[in-house]
C-alpha positions as a Markdown table, in Angstrom:
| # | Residue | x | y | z |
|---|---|---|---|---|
| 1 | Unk | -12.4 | 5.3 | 0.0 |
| 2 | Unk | -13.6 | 8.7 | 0.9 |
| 3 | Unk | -11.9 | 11.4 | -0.6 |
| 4 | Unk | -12.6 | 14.7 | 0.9 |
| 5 | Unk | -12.1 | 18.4 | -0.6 |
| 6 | Unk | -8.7 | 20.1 | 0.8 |
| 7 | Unk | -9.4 | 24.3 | 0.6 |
| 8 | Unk | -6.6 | 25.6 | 2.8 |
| 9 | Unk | -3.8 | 24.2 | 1.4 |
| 10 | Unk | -1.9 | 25.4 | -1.5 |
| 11 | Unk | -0.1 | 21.9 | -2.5 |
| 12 | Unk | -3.0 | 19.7 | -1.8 |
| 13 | Unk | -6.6 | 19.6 | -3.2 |
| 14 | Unk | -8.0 | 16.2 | -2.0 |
| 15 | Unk | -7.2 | 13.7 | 0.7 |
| 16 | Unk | -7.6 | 10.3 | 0.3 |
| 17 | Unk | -9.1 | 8.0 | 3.3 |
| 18 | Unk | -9.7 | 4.4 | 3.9 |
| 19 | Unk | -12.9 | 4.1 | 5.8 |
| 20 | Unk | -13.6 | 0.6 | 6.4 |
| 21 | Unk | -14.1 | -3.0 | 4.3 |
| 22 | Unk | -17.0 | -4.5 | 3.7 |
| 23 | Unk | -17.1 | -8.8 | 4.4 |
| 24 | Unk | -18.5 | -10.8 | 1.6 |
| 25 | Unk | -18.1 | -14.5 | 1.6 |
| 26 | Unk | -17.0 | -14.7 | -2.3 |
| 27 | Unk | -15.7 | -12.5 | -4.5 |
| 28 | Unk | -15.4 | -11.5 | -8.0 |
| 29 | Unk | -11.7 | -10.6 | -9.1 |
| 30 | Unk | -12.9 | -8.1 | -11.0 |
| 31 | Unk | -11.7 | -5.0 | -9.2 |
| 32 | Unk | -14.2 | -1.6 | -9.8 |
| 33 | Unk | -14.9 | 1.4 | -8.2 |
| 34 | Unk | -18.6 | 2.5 | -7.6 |
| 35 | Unk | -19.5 | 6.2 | -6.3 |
| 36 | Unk | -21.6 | 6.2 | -3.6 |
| 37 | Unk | -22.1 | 9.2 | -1.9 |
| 38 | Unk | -21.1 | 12.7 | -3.2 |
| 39 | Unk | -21.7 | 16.0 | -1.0 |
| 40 | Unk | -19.8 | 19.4 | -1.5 |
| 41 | Unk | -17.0 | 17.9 | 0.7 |
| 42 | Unk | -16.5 | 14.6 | -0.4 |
| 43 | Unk | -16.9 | 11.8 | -2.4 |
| 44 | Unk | -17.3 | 7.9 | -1.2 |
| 45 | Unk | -16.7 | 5.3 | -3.2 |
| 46 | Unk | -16.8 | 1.4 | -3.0 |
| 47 | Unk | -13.6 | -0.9 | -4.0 |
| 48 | Unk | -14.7 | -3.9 | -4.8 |
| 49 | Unk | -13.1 | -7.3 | -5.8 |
| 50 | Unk | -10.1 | -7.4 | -3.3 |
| 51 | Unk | -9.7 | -10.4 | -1.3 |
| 52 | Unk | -7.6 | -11.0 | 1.7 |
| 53 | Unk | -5.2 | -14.0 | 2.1 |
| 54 | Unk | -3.0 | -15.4 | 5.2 |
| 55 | Unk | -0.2 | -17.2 | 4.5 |
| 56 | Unk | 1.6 | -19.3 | 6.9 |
| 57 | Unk | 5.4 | -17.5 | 6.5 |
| 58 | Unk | 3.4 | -14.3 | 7.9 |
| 59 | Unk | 2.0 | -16.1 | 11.0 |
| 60 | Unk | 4.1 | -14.2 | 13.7 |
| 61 | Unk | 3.2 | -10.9 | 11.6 |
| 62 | Unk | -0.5 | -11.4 | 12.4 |
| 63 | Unk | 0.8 | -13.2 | 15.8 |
| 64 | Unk | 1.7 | -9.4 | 16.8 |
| 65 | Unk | -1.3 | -7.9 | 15.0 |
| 66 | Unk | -3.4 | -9.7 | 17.2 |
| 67 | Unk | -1.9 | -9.1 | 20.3 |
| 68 | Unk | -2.0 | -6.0 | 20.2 |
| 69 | Unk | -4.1 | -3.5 | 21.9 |
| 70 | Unk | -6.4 | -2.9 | 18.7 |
| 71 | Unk | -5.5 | -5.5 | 16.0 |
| 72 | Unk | -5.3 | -4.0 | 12.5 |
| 73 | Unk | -6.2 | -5.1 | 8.8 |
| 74 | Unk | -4.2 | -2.5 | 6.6 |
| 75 | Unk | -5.3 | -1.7 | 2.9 |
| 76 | Unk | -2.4 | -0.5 | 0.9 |
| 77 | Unk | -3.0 | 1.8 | -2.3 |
| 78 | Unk | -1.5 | 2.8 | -5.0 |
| 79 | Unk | -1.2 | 6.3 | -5.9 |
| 80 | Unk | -0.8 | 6.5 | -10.1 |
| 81 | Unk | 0.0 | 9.9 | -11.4 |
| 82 | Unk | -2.7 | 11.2 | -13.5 |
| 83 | Unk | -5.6 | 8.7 | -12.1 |
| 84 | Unk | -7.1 | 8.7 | -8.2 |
| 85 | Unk | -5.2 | 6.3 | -5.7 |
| 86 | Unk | -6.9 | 2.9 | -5.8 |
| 87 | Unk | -6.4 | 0.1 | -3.1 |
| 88 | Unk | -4.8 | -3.3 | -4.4 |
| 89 | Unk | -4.0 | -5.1 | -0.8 |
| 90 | Unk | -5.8 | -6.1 | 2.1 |
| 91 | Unk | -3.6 | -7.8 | 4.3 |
| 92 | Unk | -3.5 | -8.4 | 8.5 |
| 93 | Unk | 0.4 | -8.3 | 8.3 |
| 94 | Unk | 1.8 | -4.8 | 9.6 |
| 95 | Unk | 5.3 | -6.5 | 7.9 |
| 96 | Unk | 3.7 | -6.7 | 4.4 |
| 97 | Unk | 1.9 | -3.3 | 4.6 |
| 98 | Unk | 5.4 | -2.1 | 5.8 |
| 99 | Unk | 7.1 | -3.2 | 2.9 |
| 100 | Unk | 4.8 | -1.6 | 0.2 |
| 101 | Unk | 4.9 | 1.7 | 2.3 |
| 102 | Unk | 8.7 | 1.4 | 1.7 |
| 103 | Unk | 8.3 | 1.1 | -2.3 |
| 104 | Unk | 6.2 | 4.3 | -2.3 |
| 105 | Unk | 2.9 | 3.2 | -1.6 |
| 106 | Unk | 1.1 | 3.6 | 1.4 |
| 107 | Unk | -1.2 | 1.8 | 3.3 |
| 108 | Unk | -4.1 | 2.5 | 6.0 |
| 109 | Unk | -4.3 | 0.6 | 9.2 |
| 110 | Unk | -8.5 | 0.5 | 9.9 |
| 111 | Unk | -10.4 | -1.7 | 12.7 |
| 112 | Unk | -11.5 | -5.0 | 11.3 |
| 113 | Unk | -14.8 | -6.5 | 11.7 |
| 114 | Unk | -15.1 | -8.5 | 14.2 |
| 115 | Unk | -15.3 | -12.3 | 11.9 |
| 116 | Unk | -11.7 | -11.1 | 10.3 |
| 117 | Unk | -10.0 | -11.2 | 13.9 |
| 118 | Unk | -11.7 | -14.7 | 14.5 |
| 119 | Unk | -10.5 | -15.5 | 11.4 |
| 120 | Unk | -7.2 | -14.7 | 12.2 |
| 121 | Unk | -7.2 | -16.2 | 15.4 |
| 122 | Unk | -8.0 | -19.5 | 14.0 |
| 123 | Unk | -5.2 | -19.2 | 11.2 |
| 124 | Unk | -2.7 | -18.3 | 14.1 |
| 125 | Unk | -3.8 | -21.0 | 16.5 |
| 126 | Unk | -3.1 | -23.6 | 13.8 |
| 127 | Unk | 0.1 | -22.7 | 12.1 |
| 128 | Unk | 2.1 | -20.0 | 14.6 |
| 129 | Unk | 5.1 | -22.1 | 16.4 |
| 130 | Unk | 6.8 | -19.5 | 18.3 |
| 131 | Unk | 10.6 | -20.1 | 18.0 |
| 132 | Unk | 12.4 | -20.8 | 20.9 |
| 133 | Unk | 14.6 | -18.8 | 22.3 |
| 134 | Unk | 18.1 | -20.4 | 22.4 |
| 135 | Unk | 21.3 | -18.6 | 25.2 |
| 136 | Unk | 24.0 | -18.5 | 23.3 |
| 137 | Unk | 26.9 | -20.1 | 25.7 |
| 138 | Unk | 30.2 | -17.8 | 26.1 |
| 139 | Unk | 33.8 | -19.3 | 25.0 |
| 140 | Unk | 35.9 | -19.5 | 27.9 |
| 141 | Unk | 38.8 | -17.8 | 26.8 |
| 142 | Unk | 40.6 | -18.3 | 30.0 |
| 143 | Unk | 41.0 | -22.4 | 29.2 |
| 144 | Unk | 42.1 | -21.5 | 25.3 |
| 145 | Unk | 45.3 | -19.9 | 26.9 |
């Protein structure tokens, strides 16, 4: 997360940024924060011990994701009063993101790399079954008379 000095506003001293994710195969579940840049303008810092997950109800969510012009993986953070806002959720479902942005959280949309949308593809391919579209048929009311 990169959070960069704000001078010309009265209400607002620094703005918070999600610049990317990083892939690793395994991870801890210990979640930390690790500086690792810091310039007169702003400070970068590494999240680590989030994981992603797909689950099989969100299949048309990441359905849509992917079909879309520029698919999206969205981290969503939490902004605690007193601390610095800290991500909790990485998730390919615009849906899920949308619901935590609802609750007062908010969420980032960034560009995945590039082994998260094959990923996601793969998940997709095997358990998205569209649902098929079914015309209702009209009551002839005529007849009922």
């Amino acid at each position: 997360m990169r959070a960069t000095e704000v001078h010309d506003n009265p209400w607002l001293s620094t703005r918070w940024s999600v610049d990317g994710i990083v892939v690793r195969k395994q991870t801890d579940d210990i979640q930390a924060r690790t500086l690792l840049k810091q310039t007169t303008d702003y400070r970068l810092y590494l999240h680590t011990g989030l994981s992603i997950s797909l689950y099989v109800d969100q299949a048309e969510s990441y359905y849509h994701n992917l079909m879309m012009r520029t698919p999206r993986v969205f981290v969503v953070c939490r902004d605690a009063e007193g601390q610095d806002p800290a991500p909790f959720l990485v998730t390919a479902s615009a849906d899920e993101a949308n619901a935590y942005v609802e609750t007062d959280e908010w969420a980032e949309a960034i560009d995945p790399p590039p082994e998260f949308i094959a990923w996601i593809e793969r998940f997709v391919l095997t358990h998205y079954v569209p649902e098929k579209k079914v015309k209702r048929v009209r009551k002839n009311w005529k007849v009922a008379q």
